[in-house]
Amino acid sequence: MSFRLDLPPTLADRLAGLTPGGHLAGMWVTSGSPVAAEIAASSGLDWVLLDAEHSPIGLETTTPLLQAMNGCPATPVVRVPVLDRVLIKQFLDLGAQNLLVPMVDTRADAEEAARSVRYPPHGVRGVGAALARASRWTMVPDYLASADELVSLTVQIESATAVDNAEAIASVEGIDAVFVGPSDLAASMGLLGQQTHPEVTAAVLRTFEAVRSAGKPVGVNAFDPVQARAYLEAGASFVLVGADVGLLAHGARAWAKEWASGD
């Protein structure tokens, strides 16, 4: 008897299913801990970002993180370290259904990202699904034919140049959503570390308008609760509001303040 396995809905599916005014809230996992990933994914949050750009998480780390999150309610998204078709192929083959590609500045960058996640004739993704967790070693029926629907691609706008090109980036076929990174955006504007500076927030809001005019959902990173709520009110469809290492660091410092002797 053959065994059939169906993959869960993608981030794009979940965003498409939002009611008007609805949103998805998530958090980062950067520790590389499968325990932290499982806790985050079963917490009631809608999505969890596994960050392979600014953390120790790599190809071999991502597999156990995804396995730990398997069956949990939250949708896992993997941020690859760079726009590179070889790395993107590898992350897809190990079973990452939802990718976030950083530092997409131009339409050409967006087109390269879209090609990298799709098989020929629409893309350049190498064909190795029978050997890979992506197809669960051929237990996902017709994986090659259905891969475009089983993978979602979000690109990240995080520079002043990308803000100017936001509508062109969002309009590329194969881009499912756009995510704004205020930290690097602030740095590119000469406002390093000032993510809530009025000029930065204005640039974020311009990006929202441009992406939505292209008919795509837009999300944003916002650790500041006031800023996060303001962005949601401005039309963000998905947000990140914290990180596993941040929770641990803040909690440990609070305990130290209350309990440590200070000697």
mmCIF file of C-alpha atoms in Angstrom:
data_model
loop_
_atom_site.group_PDB
_atom_site.id
_atom_site.type_symbol
_atom_site.label_atom_id
_atom_site.label_comp_id
_atom_site.label_asym_id
_atom_site.label_seq_id
_atom_site.Cartn_x
_atom_site.Cartn_y
_atom_site.Cartn_z
ATOM 1 C CA MET A 1 0.000 0.000 0.000
ATOM 2 C CA SER A 2 1.420 3.394 -0.976
ATOM 3 C CA PHE A 3 1.608 6.238 1.530
ATOM 4 C CA ARG A 4 0.444 9.757 0.702
ATOM 5 C CA LEU A 5 1.623 12.849 2.533
ATOM 6 C CA ASP A 6 0.122 16.313 2.120
ATOM 7 C CA LEU A 7 2.151 19.364 3.094
ATOM 8 C CA PRO A 8 0.571 22.115 5.222
ATOM 9 C CA PRO A 9 -0.641 25.445 3.824
ATOM 10 C CA THR A 10 2.054 27.955 2.971
ATOM 11 C CA LEU A 11 2.456 31.436 4.363
ATOM 12 C CA ALA A 12 0.978 32.712 1.092
ATOM 13 C CA ASP A 13 -2.084 30.512 1.630
ATOM 14 C CA ARG A 14 -2.544 31.836 5.144
ATOM 15 C CA LEU A 15 -2.165 35.446 4.054
ATOM 16 C CA ALA A 16 -4.676 34.919 1.262
ATOM 17 C CA GLY A 17 -7.137 33.516 3.796
ATOM 18 C CA LEU A 18 -7.060 36.532 6.102
ATOM 19 C CA THR A 19 -10.296 38.375 6.662
ATOM 20 C CA PRO A 20 -10.246 42.137 5.933
ATOM 21 C CA GLY A 21 -8.186 43.842 8.618
ATOM 22 C CA GLY A 22 -6.767 40.547 9.843
ATOM 23 C CA HIS A 23 -3.095 39.819 10.379
ATOM 24 C CA LEU A 24 -0.581 37.118 11.260
ATOM 25 C CA ALA A 25 1.727 37.653 14.244
ATOM 26 C CA GLY A 26 5.017 35.849 14.635
ATOM 27 C CA MET A 27 8.431 35.758 16.283
ATOM 28 C CA TRP A 28 12.030 35.026 15.388
ATOM 29 C CA VAL A 29 13.978 31.931 16.370
ATOM 30 C CA THR A 30 17.695 32.679 16.152
ATOM 31 C CA SER A 31 19.125 30.467 18.892
ATOM 32 C CA GLY A 32 19.230 27.374 16.703
ATOM 33 C CA SER A 33 17.479 25.401 19.445
ATOM 34 C CA PRO A 34 14.829 22.867 18.323
ATOM 35 C CA VAL A 35 13.280 23.183 21.788
ATOM 36 C CA ALA A 36 12.900 26.941 21.369
ATOM 37 C CA ALA A 37 11.490 26.445 17.864
ATOM 38 C CA GLU A 38 8.929 23.927 19.105
ATOM 39 C CA ILE A 39 7.872 26.171 22.001
ATOM 40 C CA ALA A 40 7.490 29.145 19.666
ATOM 41 C CA ALA A 41 5.567 27.150 17.066
ATOM 42 C CA SER A 42 3.132 25.752 19.636
ATOM 43 C CA SER A 43 2.645 29.033 21.533
ATOM 44 C CA GLY A 44 -0.386 30.274 19.622
ATOM 45 C CA LEU A 45 1.569 32.600 17.335
ATOM 46 C CA ASP A 46 0.730 32.383 13.644
ATOM 47 C CA TRP A 47 4.232 32.068 12.198
ATOM 48 C CA VAL A 48 7.843 31.632 13.229
ATOM 49 C CA LEU A 49 10.885 32.919 11.361
ATOM 50 C CA LEU A 50 13.996 30.743 11.437
ATOM 51 C CA ASP A 51 16.774 33.188 10.661
ATOM 52 C CA ALA A 52 19.747 31.835 8.735
ATOM 53 C CA GLU A 53 21.062 35.344 8.030
ATOM 54 C CA HIS A 54 21.994 36.715 11.469
ATOM 55 C CA SER A 55 22.356 33.557 13.560
ATOM 56 C CA PRO A 56 24.196 30.212 13.744
ATOM 57 C CA ILE A 57 21.335 28.564 11.853
ATOM 58 C CA GLY A 58 22.505 26.898 8.634
ATOM 59 C CA LEU A 59 21.429 24.096 6.333
ATOM 60 C CA GLU A 60 22.159 21.290 8.775
ATOM 61 C CA THR A 61 20.563 23.205 11.661
ATOM 62 C CA THR A 62 17.397 24.060 9.759
ATOM 63 C CA THR A 63 16.325 20.447 9.250
ATOM 64 C CA PRO A 64 15.934 19.583 12.972
ATOM 65 C CA LEU A 65 14.286 22.971 13.586
ATOM 66 C CA LEU A 66 11.654 22.244 10.928
ATOM 67 C CA GLN A 67 11.218 18.717 12.266
ATOM 68 C CA ALA A 68 10.661 20.089 15.780
ATOM 69 C CA MET A 69 7.959 22.426 14.435
ATOM 70 C CA ASN A 70 6.229 19.759 12.355
ATOM 71 C CA GLY A 71 2.567 19.481 13.320
ATOM 72 C CA CYS A 72 2.583 22.733 15.329
ATOM 73 C CA PRO A 73 0.015 25.423 14.460
ATOM 74 C CA ALA A 74 2.522 28.127 13.470
ATOM 75 C CA THR A 75 3.811 28.347 9.912
ATOM 76 C CA PRO A 76 7.618 28.099 9.708
ATOM 77 C CA VAL A 77 9.421 30.576 7.462
ATOM 78 C CA VAL A 78 13.151 30.360 6.757
ATOM 79 C CA ARG A 79 15.168 33.467 5.991
ATOM 80 C CA VAL A 80 18.073 32.485 3.764
ATOM 81 C CA PRO A 81 21.357 34.341 4.319
ATOM 82 C CA VAL A 82 21.612 35.792 0.818
ATOM 83 C CA LEU A 83 19.969 35.846 -2.594
ATOM 84 C CA ASP A 84 21.812 32.859 -4.033
ATOM 85 C CA ARG A 85 20.119 30.275 -6.229
ATOM 86 C CA VAL A 86 22.309 27.415 -4.957
ATOM 87 C CA LEU A 87 21.576 28.121 -1.287
ATOM 88 C CA ILE A 88 17.895 28.655 -2.048
ATOM 89 C CA LYS A 89 17.759 25.278 -3.802
ATOM 90 C CA GLN A 90 19.361 23.598 -0.804
ATOM 91 C CA PHE A 91 16.996 25.183 1.744
ATOM 92 C CA LEU A 92 14.002 24.229 -0.398
ATOM 93 C CA ASP A 93 15.202 20.654 -0.787
ATOM 94 C CA LEU A 94 15.625 20.190 2.958
ATOM 95 C CA GLY A 95 11.925 21.002 3.359
ATOM 96 C CA ALA A 96 11.617 24.757 3.839
ATOM 97 C CA GLN A 97 8.284 25.570 2.207
ATOM 98 C CA ASN A 98 8.326 29.284 2.985
ATOM 99 C CA LEU A 99 11.371 31.393 2.212
ATOM 100 C CA LEU A 100 12.221 34.987 3.065
ATOM 101 C CA VAL A 101 14.987 36.421 0.883
ATOM 102 C CA PRO A 102 16.808 39.450 2.351
ATOM 103 C CA MET A 103 18.243 42.549 0.690
ATOM 104 C CA VAL A 104 16.102 42.588 -2.451
ATOM 105 C CA ASP A 105 16.734 46.067 -3.842
ATOM 106 C CA THR A 106 15.535 45.953 -7.440
ATOM 107 C CA ARG A 107 13.074 44.286 -9.768
ATOM 108 C CA ALA A 108 15.978 42.275 -11.186
ATOM 109 C CA ASP A 109 16.744 40.962 -7.680
ATOM 110 C CA ALA A 110 13.101 39.986 -7.235
ATOM 111 C CA GLU A 111 13.043 38.231 -10.594
ATOM 112 C CA GLU A 112 16.161 36.255 -9.656
ATOM 113 C CA ALA A 113 14.568 35.234 -6.345
ATOM 114 C CA ALA A 114 11.389 34.109 -8.128
ATOM 115 C CA ARG A 115 13.369 32.065 -10.656
ATOM 116 C CA SER A 116 15.405 30.471 -7.877
ATOM 117 C CA VAL A 117 12.391 28.916 -6.132
ATOM 118 C CA ARG A 118 10.719 27.555 -9.285
ATOM 119 C CA TYR A 119 11.508 24.592 -11.478
ATOM 120 C CA PRO A 120 12.009 24.994 -15.238
ATOM 121 C CA PRO A 121 10.545 26.271 -17.487
ATOM 122 C CA HIS A 122 9.589 29.118 -15.111
ATOM 123 C CA GLY A 123 12.752 29.022 -13.027
ATOM 124 C CA VAL A 124 16.173 27.532 -12.427
ATOM 125 C CA ARG A 125 15.672 25.367 -9.332
ATOM 126 C CA GLY A 126 17.664 22.170 -9.701
ATOM 127 C CA VAL A 127 15.667 18.935 -9.739
ATOM 128 C CA GLY A 128 16.537 16.639 -6.855
ATOM 129 C CA ALA A 129 13.232 16.225 -5.057
ATOM 130 C CA ALA A 130 13.337 12.440 -5.029
ATOM 131 C CA LEU A 131 16.435 12.653 -2.821
ATOM 132 C CA ALA A 132 15.099 15.387 -0.557
ATOM 133 C CA ARG A 133 12.893 16.061 2.415
ATOM 134 C CA ALA A 134 10.998 18.643 0.319
ATOM 135 C CA SER A 135 8.966 15.869 -1.308
ATOM 136 C CA ARG A 136 9.293 13.705 1.791
ATOM 137 C CA TRP A 137 11.278 11.391 -0.424
ATOM 138 C CA THR A 138 8.492 11.145 -3.040
ATOM 139 C CA MET A 139 5.688 10.669 -0.497
ATOM 140 C CA VAL A 140 4.163 14.034 -1.546
ATOM 141 C CA PRO A 141 2.211 13.184 -4.712
ATOM 142 C CA ASP A 142 3.349 14.919 -7.909
ATOM 143 C CA TYR A 143 5.719 17.189 -6.018
ATOM 144 C CA LEU A 144 7.479 18.441 -9.129
ATOM 145 C CA ALA A 145 4.217 19.439 -10.787
ATOM 146 C CA SER A 146 2.791 21.070 -7.662
ATOM 147 C CA ALA A 147 5.924 22.648 -6.179
ATOM 148 C CA ASP A 148 4.919 26.179 -7.211
ATOM 149 C CA GLU A 149 1.814 25.885 -5.021
ATOM 150 C CA LEU A 150 3.697 24.190 -2.175
ATOM 151 C CA VAL A 151 6.367 26.902 -1.859
ATOM 152 C CA SER A 152 5.885 30.557 -0.949
ATOM 153 C CA LEU A 153 8.370 33.352 -1.524
ATOM 154 C CA THR A 154 8.584 36.573 0.462
ATOM 155 C CA VAL A 155 11.231 39.149 -0.360
ATOM 156 C CA GLN A 156 12.623 41.691 2.046
ATOM 157 C CA ILE A 157 12.807 45.425 1.398
ATOM 158 C CA GLU A 158 15.396 46.970 3.693
ATOM 159 C CA SER A 159 17.121 49.836 1.896
ATOM 160 C CA ALA A 160 16.223 53.266 0.586
ATOM 161 C CA THR A 161 16.800 51.959 -2.939
ATOM 162 C CA ALA A 162 14.365 49.106 -2.372
ATOM 163 C CA VAL A 163 11.720 51.514 -1.054
ATOM 164 C CA ASP A 164 11.956 53.449 -4.318
ATOM 165 C CA ASN A 165 11.550 50.170 -6.227
ATOM 166 C CA ALA A 166 8.905 48.634 -3.963
ATOM 167 C CA GLU A 167 6.046 48.554 -6.463
ATOM 168 C CA ALA A 168 8.237 47.078 -9.194
ATOM 169 C CA ILE A 169 9.570 44.450 -6.775
ATOM 170 C CA ALA A 170 6.108 43.488 -5.557
ATOM 171 C CA SER A 171 4.707 43.226 -9.080
ATOM 172 C CA VAL A 172 7.093 40.420 -10.089
ATOM 173 C CA GLU A 173 5.274 37.155 -10.798
ATOM 174 C CA GLY A 174 6.208 34.563 -8.202
ATOM 175 C CA ILE A 175 6.632 37.047 -5.360
ATOM 176 C CA ASP A 176 3.920 36.169 -2.856
ATOM 177 C CA ALA A 177 4.553 38.859 -0.244
ATOM 178 C CA VAL A 178 6.949 41.621 0.761
ATOM 179 C CA PHE A 179 8.464 42.085 4.223
ATOM 180 C CA VAL A 180 9.990 45.375 5.392
ATOM 181 C CA GLY A 181 13.087 45.450 7.611
ATOM 182 C CA PRO A 182 13.262 48.827 9.378
ATOM 183 C CA SER A 183 16.673 48.172 10.970
ATOM 184 C CA ASP A 184 18.681 47.953 7.767
ATOM 185 C CA LEU A 185 16.397 50.520 6.175
ATOM 186 C CA ALA A 186 17.297 52.987 8.922
ATOM 187 C CA ALA A 187 20.993 52.234 8.421
ATOM 188 C CA SER A 188 20.730 52.841 4.677
ATOM 189 C CA MET A 189 19.133 56.207 5.415
ATOM 190 C CA GLY A 190 21.982 57.277 7.698
ATOM 191 C CA LEU A 191 19.893 56.621 10.816
ATOM 192 C CA LEU A 192 21.613 53.532 12.218
ATOM 193 C CA GLY A 193 19.751 52.104 15.215
ATOM 194 C CA GLN A 194 16.816 54.508 14.823
ATOM 195 C CA GLN A 195 14.111 52.181 13.511
ATOM 196 C CA THR A 196 11.313 54.381 14.845
ATOM 197 C CA HIS A 197 12.696 57.656 13.496
ATOM 198 C CA PRO A 198 9.902 59.558 11.688
ATOM 199 C CA GLU A 199 11.771 59.419 8.378
ATOM 200 C CA VAL A 200 12.160 55.642 8.677
ATOM 201 C CA THR A 201 8.530 55.043 9.595
ATOM 202 C CA ALA A 202 7.477 57.291 6.709
ATOM 203 C CA ALA A 203 9.576 55.171 4.328
ATOM 204 C CA VAL A 204 7.984 52.010 5.734
ATOM 205 C CA LEU A 205 4.519 53.427 5.151
ATOM 206 C CA ARG A 206 5.426 54.419 1.578
ATOM 207 C CA THR A 207 6.506 50.844 1.030
ATOM 208 C CA PHE A 208 3.186 49.579 2.399
ATOM 209 C CA GLU A 209 1.304 51.716 -0.113
ATOM 210 C CA ALA A 210 3.481 50.648 -3.037
ATOM 211 C CA VAL A 211 3.274 46.938 -2.254
ATOM 212 C CA ARG A 212 -0.448 46.981 -1.681
ATOM 213 C CA SER A 213 -0.973 48.908 -4.928
ATOM 214 C CA ALA A 214 0.717 45.940 -6.633
ATOM 215 C CA GLY A 215 -1.835 43.651 -5.008
ATOM 216 C CA LYS A 216 0.542 41.878 -2.633
ATOM 217 C CA PRO A 217 0.442 41.553 1.170
ATOM 218 C CA VAL A 218 3.081 43.425 3.128
ATOM 219 C CA GLY A 219 4.639 42.659 6.494
ATOM 220 C CA VAL A 220 7.132 44.301 8.825
ATOM 221 C CA ASN A 221 9.498 43.637 11.693
ATOM 222 C CA ALA A 222 8.501 45.682 14.759
ATOM 223 C CA PHE A 223 9.783 44.759 18.214
ATOM 224 C CA ASP A 224 8.350 47.968 19.665
ATOM 225 C CA PRO A 225 4.701 47.195 20.616
ATOM 226 C CA VAL A 226 3.493 50.717 19.897
ATOM 227 C CA GLN A 227 5.152 50.675 16.481
ATOM 228 C CA ALA A 228 3.809 47.194 15.722
ATOM 229 C CA ARG A 229 0.235 48.275 16.438
ATOM 230 C CA ALA A 230 0.681 51.395 14.322
ATOM 231 C CA TYR A 231 1.942 49.334 11.398
ATOM 232 C CA LEU A 232 -0.979 46.938 11.713
ATOM 233 C CA GLU A 233 -3.375 49.859 11.663
ATOM 234 C CA ALA A 234 -1.553 51.111 8.550
ATOM 235 C CA GLY A 235 -2.275 47.869 6.725
ATOM 236 C CA ALA A 236 0.476 45.385 7.551
ATOM 237 C CA SER A 237 -0.785 41.835 7.046
ATOM 238 C CA PHE A 238 1.948 40.105 9.036
ATOM 239 C CA VAL A 239 4.409 41.177 11.713
ATOM 240 C CA LEU A 240 7.274 39.865 13.805
ATOM 241 C CA VAL A 241 7.117 41.086 17.383
ATOM 242 C CA GLY A 242 9.998 39.414 19.240
ATOM 243 C CA ALA A 243 12.690 36.737 19.299
ATOM 244 C CA ASP A 244 13.543 33.694 21.362
ATOM 245 C CA VAL A 245 16.931 35.097 22.363
ATOM 246 C CA GLY A 246 15.321 38.402 23.327
ATOM 247 C CA LEU A 247 12.820 36.690 25.598
ATOM 248 C CA LEU A 248 15.594 34.702 27.256
ATOM 249 C CA ALA A 249 17.904 37.707 27.634
ATOM 250 C CA HIS A 250 15.218 39.996 29.060
ATOM 251 C CA GLY A 251 13.889 37.292 31.356
ATOM 252 C CA ALA A 252 17.349 36.391 32.654
ATOM 253 C CA ARG A 253 18.178 40.041 33.334
ATOM 254 C CA ALA A 254 14.901 40.540 35.177
ATOM 255 C CA TRP A 255 15.588 37.516 37.358
ATOM 256 C CA ALA A 256 19.139 38.698 37.985
ATOM 257 C CA LYS A 257 17.874 42.125 39.024
ATOM 258 C CA GLU A 258 15.439 40.569 41.489
ATOM 259 C CA TRP A 259 17.433 37.638 42.817
ATOM 260 C CA ALA A 260 21.172 38.101 42.262
ATOM 261 C CA SER A 261 23.183 39.326 45.234
ATOM 262 C CA GLY A 262 25.339 41.656 43.167
ATOM 263 C CA ASP A 263 28.472 40.547 45.021
#
